[in-house]
């Protein structure tokens, strides 16, 4: 008997148009999993949360989990961060013996591996954030002005470039080993996106983004 699946999608209103996070992209990943590891009839139902900045409720997730248990089906998401970026929340789901879980972008990962991945991703995000903030603080302490110059366009643009340079150098520390391992720009972008790491503007990485960071950091 084939495994049955309940799909869960989540997007914030500001993410809907962004590649890698939009509803269509999530549906694509889940359908790709179903087409390769199951069959069309095995995807029973789909639940979707659209979460705005003022509303963090995830009623659809609760319903999807309940339904998956009722039908003895597997809850499937496109990426682990669609459940949550908080390892504590992911850990709670992993410890639920009555819930079966699958991540489409990591089709062979079991619950134990997903738990470890969530923890590593959270550590990576926290460390990149701390390191970037420390670099910016050091730059500001040295006398650089990093923003707030609305009436001085040239100074504001200079501050923006300085911030971009700092961000590029910090990100390059993570990207460089992957480039040394001969990963393509697209492969690196996908790996960072799976970790839930975002660009300087809070968006998903594209191959061109990685290329731009490399050029800025090595020029």
PDB file of C-alpha atoms in Angstrom:
ATOM      1  CA  UNK A   1       0.000   0.000   0.000  1.00  0.00           C
ATOM      2  CA  UNK A   2       1.411   3.407  -1.016  1.00  0.00           C
ATOM      3  CA  UNK A   3       2.077   6.077   1.566  1.00  0.00           C
ATOM      4  CA  UNK A   4      -0.520   8.856   1.618  1.00  0.00           C
ATOM      5  CA  UNK A   5       0.333  12.533   2.059  1.00  0.00           C
ATOM      6  CA  UNK A   6      -1.175  15.707   3.467  1.00  0.00           C
ATOM      7  CA  UNK A   7       0.572  18.811   2.107  1.00  0.00           C
ATOM      8  CA  UNK A   8       1.137  21.965   4.114  1.00  0.00           C
ATOM      9  CA  UNK A   9       2.070  25.303   2.530  1.00  0.00           C
ATOM     10  CA  UNK A  10       2.936  28.528   4.305  1.00  0.00           C
ATOM     11  CA  UNK A  11       3.714  31.968   2.968  1.00  0.00           C
ATOM     12  CA  UNK A  12       3.768  35.449   4.428  1.00  0.00           C
ATOM     13  CA  UNK A  13       2.017  38.174   2.461  1.00  0.00           C
ATOM     14  CA  UNK A  14       5.337  39.846   1.679  1.00  0.00           C
ATOM     15  CA  UNK A  15       6.847  36.565   0.433  1.00  0.00           C
ATOM     16  CA  UNK A  16       4.187  35.642  -2.106  1.00  0.00           C
ATOM     17  CA  UNK A  17       6.004  37.076  -5.098  1.00  0.00           C
ATOM     18  CA  UNK A  18       9.453  35.820  -4.168  1.00  0.00           C
ATOM     19  CA  UNK A  19      10.978  32.800  -5.860  1.00  0.00           C
ATOM     20  CA  UNK A  20      11.617  29.846  -3.565  1.00  0.00           C
ATOM     21  CA  UNK A  21       9.039  30.937  -0.995  1.00  0.00           C
ATOM     22  CA  UNK A  22       5.863  31.530  -2.987  1.00  0.00           C
ATOM     23  CA  UNK A  23       2.947  29.148  -2.953  1.00  0.00           C
ATOM     24  CA  UNK A  24       3.554  28.022  -6.525  1.00  0.00           C
ATOM     25  CA  UNK A  25       7.178  27.188  -5.762  1.00  0.00           C
ATOM     26  CA  UNK A  26       6.137  25.119  -2.733  1.00  0.00           C
ATOM     27  CA  UNK A  27       3.500  23.286  -4.760  1.00  0.00           C
ATOM     28  CA  UNK A  28       6.096  22.587  -7.436  1.00  0.00           C
ATOM     29  CA  UNK A  29       8.512  21.023  -4.942  1.00  0.00           C
ATOM     30  CA  UNK A  30       5.822  18.852  -3.365  1.00  0.00           C
ATOM     31  CA  UNK A  31       4.481  17.743  -6.743  1.00  0.00           C
ATOM     32  CA  UNK A  32       8.024  16.890  -7.811  1.00  0.00           C
ATOM     33  CA  UNK A  33       8.381  14.695  -4.729  1.00  0.00           C
ATOM     34  CA  UNK A  34       5.032  13.002  -5.367  1.00  0.00           C
ATOM     35  CA  UNK A  35       5.871  12.338  -9.013  1.00  0.00           C
ATOM     36  CA  UNK A  36       9.197  10.708  -8.090  1.00  0.00           C
ATOM     37  CA  UNK A  37       8.438   8.944  -4.815  1.00  0.00           C
ATOM     38  CA  UNK A  38       4.686   8.341  -4.857  1.00  0.00           C
ATOM     39  CA  UNK A  39       1.783   8.756  -7.283  1.00  0.00           C
ATOM     40  CA  UNK A  40      -0.690  11.529  -8.013  1.00  0.00           C
ATOM     41  CA  UNK A  41      -3.501   9.914  -6.029  1.00  0.00           C
ATOM     42  CA  UNK A  42      -1.331   9.689  -2.914  1.00  0.00           C
ATOM     43  CA  UNK A  43      -1.557  13.432  -2.239  1.00  0.00           C
ATOM     44  CA  UNK A  44      -4.871  13.569  -0.384  1.00  0.00           C
ATOM     45  CA  UNK A  45      -5.301  17.173   0.743  1.00  0.00           C
ATOM     46  CA  UNK A  46      -3.464  20.484   0.906  1.00  0.00           C
ATOM     47  CA  UNK A  47      -3.641  23.073   3.696  1.00  0.00           C
ATOM     48  CA  UNK A  48      -2.313  26.618   3.367  1.00  0.00           C
ATOM     49  CA  UNK A  49      -1.460  29.382   5.841  1.00  0.00           C
ATOM     50  CA  UNK A  50      -1.020  32.951   4.608  1.00  0.00           C
ATOM     51  CA  UNK A  51       0.510  34.761   7.565  1.00  0.00           C
ATOM     52  CA  UNK A  52       0.689  38.550   7.682  1.00  0.00           C
ATOM     53  CA  UNK A  53       3.019  40.549   9.879  1.00  0.00           C
ATOM     54  CA  UNK A  54       0.209  41.185  12.347  1.00  0.00           C
ATOM     55  CA  UNK A  55      -1.098  37.629  12.384  1.00  0.00           C
ATOM     56  CA  UNK A  56       1.140  34.710  13.345  1.00  0.00           C
ATOM     57  CA  UNK A  57      -1.684  32.160  13.606  1.00  0.00           C
ATOM     58  CA  UNK A  58      -1.117  28.857  11.833  1.00  0.00           C
ATOM     59  CA  UNK A  59      -4.568  27.357  11.947  1.00  0.00           C
ATOM     60  CA  UNK A  60      -4.013  25.452   8.703  1.00  0.00           C
ATOM     61  CA  UNK A  61      -0.931  23.744  10.121  1.00  0.00           C
ATOM     62  CA  UNK A  62      -2.901  22.531  13.120  1.00  0.00           C
ATOM     63  CA  UNK A  63      -5.614  21.227  10.797  1.00  0.00           C
ATOM     64  CA  UNK A  64      -3.065  19.553   8.510  1.00  0.00           C
ATOM     65  CA  UNK A  65      -1.381  17.770  11.423  1.00  0.00           C
ATOM     66  CA  UNK A  66      -4.728  16.614  12.807  1.00  0.00           C
ATOM     67  CA  UNK A  67      -5.838  15.368   9.410  1.00  0.00           C
ATOM     68  CA  UNK A  68      -2.562  13.538   8.754  1.00  0.00           C
ATOM     69  CA  UNK A  69      -2.965  11.670  12.028  1.00  0.00           C
ATOM     70  CA  UNK A  70      -6.609  10.841  11.320  1.00  0.00           C
ATOM     71  CA  UNK A  71      -5.764   9.360   7.926  1.00  0.00           C
ATOM     72  CA  UNK A  72      -2.466   7.799   9.018  1.00  0.00           C
ATOM     73  CA  UNK A  73      -0.879   9.930   6.317  1.00  0.00           C
ATOM     74  CA  UNK A  74       2.468  11.736   6.141  1.00  0.00           C
ATOM     75  CA  UNK A  75       2.603  15.500   6.525  1.00  0.00           C
ATOM     76  CA  UNK A  76       4.735  16.902   3.715  1.00  0.00           C
ATOM     77  CA  UNK A  77       6.234  20.391   3.315  1.00  0.00           C
ATOM     78  CA  UNK A  78       8.437  21.764   0.563  1.00  0.00           C
ATOM     79  CA  UNK A  79      11.189  22.936   2.917  1.00  0.00           C
ATOM     80  CA  UNK A  80      11.790  22.520   6.627  1.00  0.00           C
ATOM     81  CA  UNK A  81      11.475  26.247   7.330  1.00  0.00           C
ATOM     82  CA  UNK A  82       7.866  26.182   6.084  1.00  0.00           C
ATOM     83  CA  UNK A  83       7.047  24.474   9.398  1.00  0.00           C
ATOM     84  CA  UNK A  84       9.129  26.900  11.422  1.00  0.00           C
ATOM     85  CA  UNK A  85      12.620  28.347  11.644  1.00  0.00           C
ATOM     86  CA  UNK A  86      12.617  27.711  15.378  1.00  0.00           C
ATOM     87  CA  UNK A  87      14.352  24.461  16.223  1.00  0.00           C
ATOM     88  CA  UNK A  88      12.246  24.144  19.406  1.00  0.00           C
ATOM     89  CA  UNK A  89       9.035  24.005  17.366  1.00  0.00           C
ATOM     90  CA  UNK A  90      10.494  21.565  14.846  1.00  0.00           C
ATOM     91  CA  UNK A  91      11.781  19.411  17.711  1.00  0.00           C
ATOM     92  CA  UNK A  92       8.280  19.191  19.175  1.00  0.00           C
ATOM     93  CA  UNK A  93       6.959  17.839  15.879  1.00  0.00           C
ATOM     94  CA  UNK A  94       9.855  15.390  15.598  1.00  0.00           C
ATOM     95  CA  UNK A  95       9.097  14.001  19.048  1.00  0.00           C
ATOM     96  CA  UNK A  96       5.454  13.356  18.171  1.00  0.00           C
ATOM     97  CA  UNK A  97       5.396   9.588  17.607  1.00  0.00           C
ATOM     98  CA  UNK A  98       1.952   9.775  16.007  1.00  0.00           C
ATOM     99  CA  UNK A  99       3.015  12.189  13.270  1.00  0.00           C
ATOM    100  CA  UNK A 100       4.853  11.137  10.131  1.00  0.00           C
ATOM    101  CA  UNK A 101       6.768  13.936   8.420  1.00  0.00           C
ATOM    102  CA  UNK A 102       8.525  14.382   5.093  1.00  0.00           C
ATOM    103  CA  UNK A 103      10.363  17.343   3.538  1.00  0.00           C
ATOM    104  CA  UNK A 104      10.153  17.366  -0.255  1.00  0.00           C
ATOM    105  CA  UNK A 105      13.541  19.045  -0.773  1.00  0.00           C
ATOM    106  CA  UNK A 106      15.208  16.385   1.424  1.00  0.00           C
ATOM    107  CA  UNK A 107      13.329  13.244   0.348  1.00  0.00           C
ATOM    108  CA  UNK A 108      15.626  10.747   2.037  1.00  0.00           C
ATOM    109  CA  UNK A 109      15.969  12.490   5.401  1.00  0.00           C
ATOM    110  CA  UNK A 110      14.359  10.864   8.431  1.00  0.00           C
ATOM    111  CA  UNK A 111      13.089  12.681  11.528  1.00  0.00           C
ATOM    112  CA  UNK A 112      16.416  12.449  13.338  1.00  0.00           C
ATOM    113  CA  UNK A 113      18.290  13.970  10.397  1.00  0.00           C
ATOM    114  CA  UNK A 114      15.690  16.722  10.011  1.00  0.00           C
ATOM    115  CA  UNK A 115      16.051  17.597  13.701  1.00  0.00           C
ATOM    116  CA  UNK A 116      19.817  17.926  13.335  1.00  0.00           C
ATOM    117  CA  UNK A 117      19.411  19.949  10.164  1.00  0.00           C
ATOM    118  CA  UNK A 118      17.002  22.347  11.876  1.00  0.00           C
ATOM    119  CA  UNK A 119      19.446  22.859  14.748  1.00  0.00           C
ATOM    120  CA  UNK A 120      22.398  23.478  12.423  1.00  0.00           C
ATOM    121  CA  UNK A 121      20.372  25.874  10.273  1.00  0.00           C
ATOM    122  CA  UNK A 122      19.323  27.887  13.333  1.00  0.00           C
ATOM    123  CA  UNK A 123      22.913  28.063  14.569  1.00  0.00           C
ATOM    124  CA  UNK A 124      24.108  29.152  11.135  1.00  0.00           C
ATOM    125  CA  UNK A 125      21.502  31.917  10.867  1.00  0.00           C
ATOM    126  CA  UNK A 126      22.251  33.170  14.383  1.00  0.00           C
ATOM    127  CA  UNK A 127      26.007  33.163  13.805  1.00  0.00           C
ATOM    128  CA  UNK A 128      25.794  34.998  10.475  1.00  0.00           C
ATOM    129  CA  UNK A 129      23.523  37.584  12.088  1.00  0.00           C
ATOM    130  CA  UNK A 130      25.860  38.104  15.052  1.00  0.00           C
ATOM    131  CA  UNK A 131      28.945  38.299  12.865  1.00  0.00           C
ATOM    132  CA  UNK A 132      27.395  40.824  10.489  1.00  0.00           C
ATOM    133  CA  UNK A 133      26.152  42.996  13.367  1.00  0.00           C
ATOM    134  CA  UNK A 134      29.594  42.899  14.973  1.00  0.00           C
ATOM    135  CA  UNK A 135      31.250  43.952  11.717  1.00  0.00           C
ATOM    136  CA  UNK A 136      28.799  46.818  11.276  1.00  0.00           C
ATOM    137  CA  UNK A 137      29.295  47.932  14.884  1.00  0.00           C
ATOM    138  CA  UNK A 138      33.062  47.943  14.417  1.00  0.00           C
ATOM    139  CA  UNK A 139      32.715  49.952  11.216  1.00  0.00           C
ATOM    140  CA  UNK A 140      30.460  52.487  12.929  1.00  0.00           C
ATOM    141  CA  UNK A 141      32.799  52.743  15.928  1.00  0.00           C
ATOM    142  CA  UNK A 142      35.654  53.618  13.587  1.00  0.00           C
ATOM    143  CA  UNK A 143      33.742  56.729  12.528  1.00  0.00           C
ATOM    144  CA  UNK A 144      31.851  55.482   9.479  1.00  0.00           C
ATOM    145  CA  UNK A 145      28.285  56.686   9.039  1.00  0.00           C
ATOM    146  CA  UNK A 146      26.046  53.835   7.964  1.00  0.00           C
ATOM    147  CA  UNK A 147      22.744  55.540   7.321  1.00  0.00           C
ATOM    148  CA  UNK A 148      20.224  58.239   8.220  1.00  0.00           C
ATOM    149  CA  UNK A 149      21.501  60.771   5.671  1.00  0.00           C
ATOM    150  CA  UNK A 150      18.268  61.398   3.762  1.00  0.00           C
ATOM    151  CA  UNK A 151      19.266  64.871   2.644  1.00  0.00           C
ATOM    152  CA  UNK A 152      22.766  63.901   1.582  1.00  0.00           C
ATOM    153  CA  UNK A 153      22.364  61.481  -1.282  1.00  0.00           C
ATOM    154  CA  UNK A 154      26.055  60.886  -1.919  1.00  0.00           C
ATOM    155  CA  UNK A 155      26.787  60.155   1.711  1.00  0.00           C
ATOM    156  CA  UNK A 156      23.772  57.853   1.924  1.00  0.00           C
ATOM    157  CA  UNK A 157      24.877  55.946  -1.183  1.00  0.00           C
ATOM    158  CA  UNK A 158      28.363  55.615   0.229  1.00  0.00           C
ATOM    159  CA  UNK A 159      26.968  54.219   3.476  1.00  0.00           C
ATOM    160  CA  UNK A 160      24.842  51.769   1.507  1.00  0.00           C
ATOM    161  CA  UNK A 161      27.881  50.576  -0.434  1.00  0.00           C
ATOM    162  CA  UNK A 162      29.845  50.142   2.777  1.00  0.00           C
ATOM    163  CA  UNK A 163      27.054  48.056   4.278  1.00  0.00           C
ATOM    164  CA  UNK A 164      26.877  45.952   1.118  1.00  0.00           C
ATOM    165  CA  UNK A 165      30.648  45.429   1.215  1.00  0.00           C
ATOM    166  CA  UNK A 166      30.516  44.265   4.823  1.00  0.00           C
ATOM    167  CA  UNK A 167      27.611  41.939   4.093  1.00  0.00           C
ATOM    168  CA  UNK A 168      29.402  40.501   1.054  1.00  0.00           C
ATOM    169  CA  UNK A 169      32.576  39.815   3.027  1.00  0.00           C
ATOM    170  CA  UNK A 170      30.659  38.097   5.811  1.00  0.00           C
ATOM    171  CA  UNK A 171      28.633  35.969   3.379  1.00  0.00           C
ATOM    172  CA  UNK A 172      31.770  35.147   1.375  1.00  0.00           C
ATOM    173  CA  UNK A 173      33.130  33.271   4.394  1.00  0.00           C
ATOM    174  CA  UNK A 174      30.253  30.843   3.974  1.00  0.00           C
ATOM    175  CA  UNK A 175      30.239  30.791   0.187  1.00  0.00           C
ATOM    176  CA  UNK A 176      33.992  30.426  -0.400  1.00  0.00           C
ATOM    177  CA  UNK A 177      34.273  26.789   0.815  1.00  0.00           C
ATOM    178  CA  UNK A 178      31.380  25.831  -1.457  1.00  0.00           C
ATOM    179  CA  UNK A 179      33.020  27.511  -4.437  1.00  0.00           C
ATOM    180  CA  UNK A 180      36.233  25.667  -3.598  1.00  0.00           C
ATOM    181  CA  UNK A 181      34.201  22.458  -3.678  1.00  0.00           C
ATOM    182  CA  UNK A 182      33.183  23.358  -7.263  1.00  0.00           C
ATOM    183  CA  UNK A 183      29.526  24.028  -6.452  1.00  0.00           C
ATOM    184  CA  UNK A 184      27.768  26.197  -9.009  1.00  0.00           C
ATOM    185  CA  UNK A 185      26.189  29.522  -8.139  1.00  0.00           C
ATOM    186  CA  UNK A 186      22.763  27.884  -8.418  1.00  0.00           C
ATOM    187  CA  UNK A 187      23.740  24.996  -6.118  1.00  0.00           C
ATOM    188  CA  UNK A 188      25.089  27.416  -3.510  1.00  0.00           C
ATOM    189  CA  UNK A 189      21.926  29.545  -3.688  1.00  0.00           C
ATOM    190  CA  UNK A 190      19.765  26.460  -3.202  1.00  0.00           C
ATOM    191  CA  UNK A 191      21.830  25.326  -0.217  1.00  0.00           C
ATOM    192  CA  UNK A 192      21.568  28.713   1.511  1.00  0.00           C
ATOM    193  CA  UNK A 193      17.833  28.826   0.816  1.00  0.00           C
ATOM    194  CA  UNK A 194      17.377  25.373   2.365  1.00  0.00           C
ATOM    195  CA  UNK A 195      19.156  26.646   5.469  1.00  0.00           C
ATOM    196  CA  UNK A 196      16.642  29.488   5.668  1.00  0.00           C
ATOM    197  CA  UNK A 197      19.349  32.124   5.235  1.00  0.00           C
ATOM    198  CA  UNK A 198      18.172  35.227   3.396  1.00  0.00           C
ATOM    199  CA  UNK A 199      19.858  37.969   1.426  1.00  0.00           C
ATOM    200  CA  UNK A 200      20.698  41.429   2.720  1.00  0.00           C
ATOM    201  CA  UNK A 201      17.138  42.475   1.839  1.00  0.00           C
ATOM    202  CA  UNK A 202      15.521  39.414   3.371  1.00  0.00           C
ATOM    203  CA  UNK A 203      14.934  37.605   0.090  1.00  0.00           C
ATOM    204  CA  UNK A 204      15.795  34.180  -1.296  1.00  0.00           C
ATOM    205  CA  UNK A 205      19.174  33.711  -2.956  1.00  0.00           C
ATOM    206  CA  UNK A 206      19.495  33.450  -6.725  1.00  0.00           C
ATOM    207  CA  UNK A 207      22.527  32.322  -8.721  1.00  0.00           C
ATOM    208  CA  UNK A 208      23.165  35.949  -9.723  1.00  0.00           C
ATOM    209  CA  UNK A 209      23.080  37.005  -6.047  1.00  0.00           C
ATOM    210  CA  UNK A 210      25.897  34.580  -5.244  1.00  0.00           C
ATOM    211  CA  UNK A 211      27.869  35.771  -8.263  1.00  0.00           C
ATOM    212  CA  UNK A 212      27.454  39.401  -7.182  1.00  0.00           C
ATOM    213  CA  UNK A 213      28.613  38.609  -3.644  1.00  0.00           C
ATOM    214  CA  UNK A 214      31.684  36.826  -4.997  1.00  0.00           C
ATOM    215  CA  UNK A 215      32.547  39.741  -7.291  1.00  0.00           C
ATOM    216  CA  UNK A 216      32.114  42.316  -4.507  1.00  0.00           C
ATOM    217  CA  UNK A 217      34.048  40.278  -1.931  1.00  0.00           C
ATOM    218  CA  UNK A 218      36.978  39.450  -4.221  1.00  0.00           C
ATOM    219  CA  UNK A 219      37.331  42.715  -6.134  1.00  0.00           C
TER     220      UNK A 219
END
